[in-house]
Tab-separated table of C-alpha atoms in Angstrom:
chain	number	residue	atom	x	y	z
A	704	UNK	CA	-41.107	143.763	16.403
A	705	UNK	CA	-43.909	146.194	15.766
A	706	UNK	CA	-46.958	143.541	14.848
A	707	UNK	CA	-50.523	144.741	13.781
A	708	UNK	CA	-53.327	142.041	14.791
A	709	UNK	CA	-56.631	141.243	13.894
A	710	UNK	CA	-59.088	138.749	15.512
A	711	UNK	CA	-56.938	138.247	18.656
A	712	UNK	CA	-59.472	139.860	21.338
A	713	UNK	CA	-60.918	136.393	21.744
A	714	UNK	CA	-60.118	133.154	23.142
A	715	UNK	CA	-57.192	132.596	21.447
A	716	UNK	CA	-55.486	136.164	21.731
A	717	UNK	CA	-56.344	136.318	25.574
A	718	UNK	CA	-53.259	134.266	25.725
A	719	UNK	CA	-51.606	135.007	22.516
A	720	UNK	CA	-51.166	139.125	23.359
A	721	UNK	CA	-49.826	138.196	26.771
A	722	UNK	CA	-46.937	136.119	25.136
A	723	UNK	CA	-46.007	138.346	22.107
A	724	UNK	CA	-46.064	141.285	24.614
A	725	UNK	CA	-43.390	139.338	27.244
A	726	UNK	CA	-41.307	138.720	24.131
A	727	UNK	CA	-40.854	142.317	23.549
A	728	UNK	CA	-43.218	142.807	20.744
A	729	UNK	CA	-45.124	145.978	20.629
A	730	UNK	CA	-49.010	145.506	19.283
A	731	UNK	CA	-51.705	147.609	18.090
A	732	UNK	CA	-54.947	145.134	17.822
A	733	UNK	CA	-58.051	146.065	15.678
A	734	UNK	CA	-61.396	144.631	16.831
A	735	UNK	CA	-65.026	145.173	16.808
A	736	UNK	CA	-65.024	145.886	20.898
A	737	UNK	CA	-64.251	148.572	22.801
A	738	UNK	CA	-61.162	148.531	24.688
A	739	UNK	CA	-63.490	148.646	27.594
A	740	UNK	CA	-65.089	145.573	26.923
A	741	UNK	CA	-61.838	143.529	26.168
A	742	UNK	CA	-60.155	141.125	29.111
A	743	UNK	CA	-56.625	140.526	28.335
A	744	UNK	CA	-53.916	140.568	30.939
A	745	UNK	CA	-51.481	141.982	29.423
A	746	UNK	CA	-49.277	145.589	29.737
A	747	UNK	CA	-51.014	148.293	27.941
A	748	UNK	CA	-47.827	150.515	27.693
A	749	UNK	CA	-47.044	148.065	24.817
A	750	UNK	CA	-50.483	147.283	23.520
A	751	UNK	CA	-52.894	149.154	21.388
A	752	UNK	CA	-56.542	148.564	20.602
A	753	UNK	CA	-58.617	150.505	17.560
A	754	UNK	CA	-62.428	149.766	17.355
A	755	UNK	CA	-63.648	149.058	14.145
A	756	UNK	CA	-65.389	146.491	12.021
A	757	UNK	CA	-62.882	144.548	9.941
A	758	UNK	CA	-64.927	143.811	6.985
A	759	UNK	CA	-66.197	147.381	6.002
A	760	UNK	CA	-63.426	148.495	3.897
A	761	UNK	CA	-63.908	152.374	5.142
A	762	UNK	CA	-62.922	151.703	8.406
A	763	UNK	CA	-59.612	150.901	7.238
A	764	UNK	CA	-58.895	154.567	6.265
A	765	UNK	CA	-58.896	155.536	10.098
A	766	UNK	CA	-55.276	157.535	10.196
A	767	UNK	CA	-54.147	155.486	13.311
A	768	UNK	CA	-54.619	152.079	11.817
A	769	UNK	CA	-52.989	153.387	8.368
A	770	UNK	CA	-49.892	154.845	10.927
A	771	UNK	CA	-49.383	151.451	12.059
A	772	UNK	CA	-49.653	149.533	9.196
A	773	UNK	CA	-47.106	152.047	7.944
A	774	UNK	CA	-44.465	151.289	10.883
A	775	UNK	CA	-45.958	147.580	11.243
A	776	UNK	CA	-43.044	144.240	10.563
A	777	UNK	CA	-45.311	141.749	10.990
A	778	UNK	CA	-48.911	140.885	11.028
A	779	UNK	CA	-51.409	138.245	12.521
A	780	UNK	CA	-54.938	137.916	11.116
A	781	UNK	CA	-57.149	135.236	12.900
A	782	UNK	CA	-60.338	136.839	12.295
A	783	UNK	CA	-63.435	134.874	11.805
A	784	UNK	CA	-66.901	134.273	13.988
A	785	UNK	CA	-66.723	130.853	15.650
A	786	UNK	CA	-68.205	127.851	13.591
A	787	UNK	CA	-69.239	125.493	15.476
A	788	UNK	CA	-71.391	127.630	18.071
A	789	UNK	CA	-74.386	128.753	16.145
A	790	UNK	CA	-77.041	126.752	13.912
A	791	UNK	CA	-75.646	127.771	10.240
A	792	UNK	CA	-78.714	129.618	9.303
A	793	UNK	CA	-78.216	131.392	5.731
A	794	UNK	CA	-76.885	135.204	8.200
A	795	UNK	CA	-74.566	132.553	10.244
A	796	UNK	CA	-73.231	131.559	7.532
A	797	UNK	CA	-72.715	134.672	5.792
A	798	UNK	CA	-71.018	135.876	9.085
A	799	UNK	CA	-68.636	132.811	9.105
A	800	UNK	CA	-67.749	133.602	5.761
A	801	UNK	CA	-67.907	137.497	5.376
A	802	UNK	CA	-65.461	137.669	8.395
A	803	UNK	CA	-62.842	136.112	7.362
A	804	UNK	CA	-62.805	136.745	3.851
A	805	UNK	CA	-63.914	140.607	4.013
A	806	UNK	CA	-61.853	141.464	6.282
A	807	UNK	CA	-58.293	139.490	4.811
A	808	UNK	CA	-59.401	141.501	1.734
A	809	UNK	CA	-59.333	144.751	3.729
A	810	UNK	CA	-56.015	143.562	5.138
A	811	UNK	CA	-54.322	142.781	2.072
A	812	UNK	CA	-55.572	145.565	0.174
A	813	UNK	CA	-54.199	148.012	2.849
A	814	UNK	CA	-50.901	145.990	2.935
A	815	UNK	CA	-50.202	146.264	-0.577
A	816	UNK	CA	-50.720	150.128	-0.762
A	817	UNK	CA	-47.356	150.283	1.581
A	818	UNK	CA	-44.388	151.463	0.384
A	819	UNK	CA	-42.374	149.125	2.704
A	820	UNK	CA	-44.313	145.498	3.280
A	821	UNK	CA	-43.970	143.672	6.259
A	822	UNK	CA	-41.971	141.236	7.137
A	823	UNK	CA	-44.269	138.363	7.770
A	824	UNK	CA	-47.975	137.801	8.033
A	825	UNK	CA	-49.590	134.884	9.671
A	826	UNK	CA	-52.875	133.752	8.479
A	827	UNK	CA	-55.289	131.683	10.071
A	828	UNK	CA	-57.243	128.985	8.306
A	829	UNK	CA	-58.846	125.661	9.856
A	830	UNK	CA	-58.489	122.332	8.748
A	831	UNK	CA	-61.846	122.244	7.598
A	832	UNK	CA	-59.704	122.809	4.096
A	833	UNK	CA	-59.806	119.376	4.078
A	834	UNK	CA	-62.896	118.368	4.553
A	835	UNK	CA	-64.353	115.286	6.579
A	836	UNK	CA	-63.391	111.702	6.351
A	837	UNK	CA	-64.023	108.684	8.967
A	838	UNK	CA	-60.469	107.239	7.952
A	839	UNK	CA	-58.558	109.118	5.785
A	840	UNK	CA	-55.372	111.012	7.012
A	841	UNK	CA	-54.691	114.436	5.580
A	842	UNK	CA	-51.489	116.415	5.817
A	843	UNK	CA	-50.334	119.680	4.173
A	844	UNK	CA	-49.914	118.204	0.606
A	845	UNK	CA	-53.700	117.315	0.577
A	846	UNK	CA	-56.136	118.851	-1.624
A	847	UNK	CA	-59.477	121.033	-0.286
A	848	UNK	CA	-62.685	119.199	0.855
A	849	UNK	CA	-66.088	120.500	-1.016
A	850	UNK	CA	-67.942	121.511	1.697
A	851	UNK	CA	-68.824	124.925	3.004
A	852	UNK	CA	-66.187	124.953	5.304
A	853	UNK	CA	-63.520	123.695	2.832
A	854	UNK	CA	-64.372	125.892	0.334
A	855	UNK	CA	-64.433	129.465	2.704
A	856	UNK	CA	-61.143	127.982	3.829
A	857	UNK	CA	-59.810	127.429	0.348
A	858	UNK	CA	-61.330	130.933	-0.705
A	859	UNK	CA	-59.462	132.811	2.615
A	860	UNK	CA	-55.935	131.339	1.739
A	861	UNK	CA	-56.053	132.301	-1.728
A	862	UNK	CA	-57.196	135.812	-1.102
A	863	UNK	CA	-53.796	135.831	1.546
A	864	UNK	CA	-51.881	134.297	-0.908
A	865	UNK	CA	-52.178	137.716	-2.629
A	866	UNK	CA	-49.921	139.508	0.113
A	867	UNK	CA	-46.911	141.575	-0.802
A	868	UNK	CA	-44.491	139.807	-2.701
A	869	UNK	CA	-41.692	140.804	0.022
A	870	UNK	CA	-43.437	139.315	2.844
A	871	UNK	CA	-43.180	135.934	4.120
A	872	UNK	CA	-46.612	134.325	4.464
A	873	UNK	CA	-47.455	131.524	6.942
A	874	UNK	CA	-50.949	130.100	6.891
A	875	UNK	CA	-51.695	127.865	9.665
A	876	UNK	CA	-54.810	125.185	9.535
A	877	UNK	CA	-56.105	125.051	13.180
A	878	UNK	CA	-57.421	122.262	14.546
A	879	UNK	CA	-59.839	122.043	17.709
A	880	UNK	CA	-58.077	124.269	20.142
A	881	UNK	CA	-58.256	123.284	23.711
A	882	UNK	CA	-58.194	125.871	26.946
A	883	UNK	CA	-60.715	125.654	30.078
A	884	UNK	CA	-62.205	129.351	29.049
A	885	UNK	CA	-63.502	129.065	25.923
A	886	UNK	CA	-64.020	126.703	22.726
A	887	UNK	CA	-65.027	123.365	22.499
A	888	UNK	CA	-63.435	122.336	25.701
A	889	UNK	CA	-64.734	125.319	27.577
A	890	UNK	CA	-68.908	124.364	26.409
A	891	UNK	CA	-68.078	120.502	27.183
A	892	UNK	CA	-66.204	121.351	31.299
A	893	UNK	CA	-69.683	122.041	32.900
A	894	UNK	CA	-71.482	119.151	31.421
A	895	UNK	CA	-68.213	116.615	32.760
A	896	UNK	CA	-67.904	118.258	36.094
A	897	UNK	CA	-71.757	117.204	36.220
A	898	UNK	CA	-71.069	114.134	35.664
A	899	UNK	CA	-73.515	113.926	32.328
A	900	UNK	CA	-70.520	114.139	29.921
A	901	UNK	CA	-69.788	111.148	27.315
A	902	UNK	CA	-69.003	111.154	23.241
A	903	UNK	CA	-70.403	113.070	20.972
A	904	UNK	CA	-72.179	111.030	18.002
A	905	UNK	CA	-70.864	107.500	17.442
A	906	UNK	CA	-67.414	108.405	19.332
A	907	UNK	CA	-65.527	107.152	16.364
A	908	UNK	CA	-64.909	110.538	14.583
A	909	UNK	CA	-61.476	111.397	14.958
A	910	UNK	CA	-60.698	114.821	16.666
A	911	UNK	CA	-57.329	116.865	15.551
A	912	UNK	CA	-56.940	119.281	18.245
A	913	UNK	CA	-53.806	121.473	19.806
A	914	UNK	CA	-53.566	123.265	23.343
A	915	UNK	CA	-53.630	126.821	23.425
A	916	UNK	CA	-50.687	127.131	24.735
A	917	UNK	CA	-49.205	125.347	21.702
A	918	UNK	CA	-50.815	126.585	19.141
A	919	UNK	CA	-49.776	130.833	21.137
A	920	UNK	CA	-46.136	129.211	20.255
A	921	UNK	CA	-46.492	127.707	16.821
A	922	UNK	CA	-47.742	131.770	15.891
A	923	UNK	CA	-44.830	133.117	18.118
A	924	UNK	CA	-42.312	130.797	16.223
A	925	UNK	CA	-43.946	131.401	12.852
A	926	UNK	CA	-43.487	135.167	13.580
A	927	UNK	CA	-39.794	135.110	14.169
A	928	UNK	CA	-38.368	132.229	12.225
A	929	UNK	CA	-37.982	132.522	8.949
A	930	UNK	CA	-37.981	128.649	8.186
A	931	UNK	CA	-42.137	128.599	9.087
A	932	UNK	CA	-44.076	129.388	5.638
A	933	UNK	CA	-46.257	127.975	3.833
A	934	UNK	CA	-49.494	126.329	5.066
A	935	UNK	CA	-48.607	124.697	8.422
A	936	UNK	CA	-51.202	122.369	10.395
A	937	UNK	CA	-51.828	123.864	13.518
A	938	UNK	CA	-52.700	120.172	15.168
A	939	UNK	CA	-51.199	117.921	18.310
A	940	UNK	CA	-48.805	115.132	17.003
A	941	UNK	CA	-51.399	112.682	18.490
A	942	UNK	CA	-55.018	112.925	17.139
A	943	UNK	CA	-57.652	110.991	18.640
A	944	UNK	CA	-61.361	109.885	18.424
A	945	UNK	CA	-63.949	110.997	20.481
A	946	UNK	CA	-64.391	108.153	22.879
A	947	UNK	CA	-60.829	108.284	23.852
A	948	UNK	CA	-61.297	112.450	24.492
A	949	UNK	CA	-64.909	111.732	26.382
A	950	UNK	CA	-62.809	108.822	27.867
A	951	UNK	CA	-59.595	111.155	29.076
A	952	UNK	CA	-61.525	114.008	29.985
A	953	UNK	CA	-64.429	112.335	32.797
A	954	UNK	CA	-60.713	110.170	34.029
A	955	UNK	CA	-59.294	113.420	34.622
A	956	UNK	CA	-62.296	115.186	36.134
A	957	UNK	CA	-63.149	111.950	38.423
A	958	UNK	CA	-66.395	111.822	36.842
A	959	UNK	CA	-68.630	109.081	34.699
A	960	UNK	CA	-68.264	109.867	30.599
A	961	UNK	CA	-70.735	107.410	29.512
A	962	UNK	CA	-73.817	109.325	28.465
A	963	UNK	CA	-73.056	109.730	24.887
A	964	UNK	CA	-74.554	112.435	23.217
A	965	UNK	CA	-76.995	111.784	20.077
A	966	UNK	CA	-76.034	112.993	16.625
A	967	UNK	CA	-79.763	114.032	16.109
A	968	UNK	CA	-79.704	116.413	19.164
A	969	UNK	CA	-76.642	118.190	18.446
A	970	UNK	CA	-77.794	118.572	14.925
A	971	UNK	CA	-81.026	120.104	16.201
A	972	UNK	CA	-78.966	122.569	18.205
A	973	UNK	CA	-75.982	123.214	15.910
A	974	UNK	CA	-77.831	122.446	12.776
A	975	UNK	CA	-75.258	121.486	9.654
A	976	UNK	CA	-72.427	123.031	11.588
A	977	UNK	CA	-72.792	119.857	14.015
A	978	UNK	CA	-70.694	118.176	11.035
A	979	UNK	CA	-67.125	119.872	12.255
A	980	UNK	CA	-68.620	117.783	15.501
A	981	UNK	CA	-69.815	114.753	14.581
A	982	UNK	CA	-67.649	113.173	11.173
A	983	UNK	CA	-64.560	114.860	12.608
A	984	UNK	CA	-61.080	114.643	10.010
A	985	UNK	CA	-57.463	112.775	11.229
A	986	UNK	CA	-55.061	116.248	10.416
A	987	UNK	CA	-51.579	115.040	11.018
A	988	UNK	CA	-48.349	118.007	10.370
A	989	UNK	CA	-45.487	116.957	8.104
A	990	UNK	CA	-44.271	120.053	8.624
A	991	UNK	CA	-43.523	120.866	11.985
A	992	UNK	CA	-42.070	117.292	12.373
A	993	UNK	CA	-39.838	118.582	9.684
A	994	UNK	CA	-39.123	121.897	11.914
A	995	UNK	CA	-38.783	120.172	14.996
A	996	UNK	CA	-41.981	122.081	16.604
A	997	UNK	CA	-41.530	121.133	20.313
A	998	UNK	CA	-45.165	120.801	22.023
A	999	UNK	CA	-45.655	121.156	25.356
A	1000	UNK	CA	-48.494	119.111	25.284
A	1001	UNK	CA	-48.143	116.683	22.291
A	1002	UNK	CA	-51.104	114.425	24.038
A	1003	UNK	CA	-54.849	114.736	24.922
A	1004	UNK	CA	-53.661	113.547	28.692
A	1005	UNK	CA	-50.869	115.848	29.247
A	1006	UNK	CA	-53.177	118.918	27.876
A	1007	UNK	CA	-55.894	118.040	30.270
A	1008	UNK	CA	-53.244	117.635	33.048
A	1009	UNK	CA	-51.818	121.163	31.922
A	1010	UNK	CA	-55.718	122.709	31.667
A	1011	UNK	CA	-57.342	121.192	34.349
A	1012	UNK	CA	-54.771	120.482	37.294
């Protein structure tokens, strides 16, 4: 298929492009960096990147990204700046929100000017929709937290929910994902290897993550079978809290993972966005039990085994 992208230059899309490209997909990417500047491994012959920032509505009218939009069967918008790496100052916060919901605008705006709508689009949402909870377990039939987080979340589905009425929509809610080069995982391998790594808070906050790898699948599935729509939790079969994580990970690594790390300190360095860290939310999926979503690595062991040996 001919796919157009959006926020896949990062973390998530340095493996994602690889694995859409192998299955014969053909890409053209839009992103605020240069080609140049962009590390993905990946065979360019089939892969095409257009510089331009998402969320001002006149880039759109570039002629190359309107030709592929044209010729485009499916698209894959992950856009967003990262929310847990920054203190949310009143511009952070404007960012997180801003890039996701400008840009899906822009998206969906250009998508329902085409004569012929894709097939599919995949949108990406987080399962901050549900907001935090010490105990309670959420699945897809839940209703939206009221916190800033669930209510950007709730905000960015509704403005995909406006795609073409032809195309098949799949909005997937993703949890902490786990790789060694980036997110969470990526900040917390130096401190470990040091030996100074432990829990984060309390240690009881549950954590509802997926491996990379996984979650590159759950979008290539969701792009080429026609039973994935809806919302979707993008989250490992086995949640756990963060003493067993802190626990797993310093077993792995041979080191100590006893020096817990003080609510108060990563709230001084995160500021409110050390909440997604430190209350944490128990995201189970009814529906990929119900589609028989095969994970590679359906527990925190066997992803650490997968990441780390």
């Amino acid at each position: 298929m001919k796919l157009f992208l959006t926020g896949c230059t990062g973390f998530i899309g340095r493996e994602l492009i690889p694995l859409l490209i192998e299955e014969g997909h053909t890409l053209t990417v839009i992103s605020r960096q240069s080609k140049e500047k962009i590390k993905i491994n990946a065979d360019e012959s089939k892969l095409r990147i257009i510089q331009i920032n998402p969320t001002d509505s006149d880039s759109w009218e570039n002629e190359e990204i309107k030709r592929s939009l044209k010729s485009c069967e499916g698209v894959i918008n992950l856009a967003g700046e990262p929310i847990a790496e920054k203190r949310w100052t009143d511009d952070h916060c404007k960012e997180i929100t801003n890039s996701r919901l400008d840009t899906t605008k822009n998206l969906i705006q250009n998508l329902s000017n085409l004569k012929k709508s894709p097939k599919v689009l995949i949108n990406a949402s987080a399962i901050g929709f549900y907001g935090s909870h010490p105990q309670t377990e959420f699945t897809e039939e839940d209703i939206p937290g009221n916190d800033f987080l669930a209510n950007v979340c709730k905000e960015w589905e509704s403005i995909a929910k406006n795609k073409p009425r032809a195309t098949r929509l799949v909005i997937i809610r993703i949890g902490i994902v786990l790789a060694k080069d980036g997110g969470a995982l990526g900040k917390m391998l130096p401190i470990f290897k040091a030996g100074l790594g432990g829990p984060i808070g309390d240690g009881k906050q549950w954590m509802s993550w997926i491996h990379r790898t996984d979650l590159c699948n759950l979008i290539k599935e969701s792009i080429q079978n026609s039973s994935f729509s809806g919302v979707i939790n993008g989250v490992a079969p086995h949640p756990v809290r963060m003493n067993e994580f802190a626990y797993s990970l310093g077993k792995i690594l041979g080191r100590p993972s006893l020096l817990a790390v003080p609510g108060p300190i990563l709230k001084l360095i995160l500021g409110d966005g050390a909440r997604v860290v430190l209350e944490g939310q128990n995201v189970q999926s009814q529906k990929l039990k119900k589609l028989k979503f095969k994970f590679i690595f359906p527990t925190i062991n066997e992803a650490f085994k997968g990441i780390l040996t």
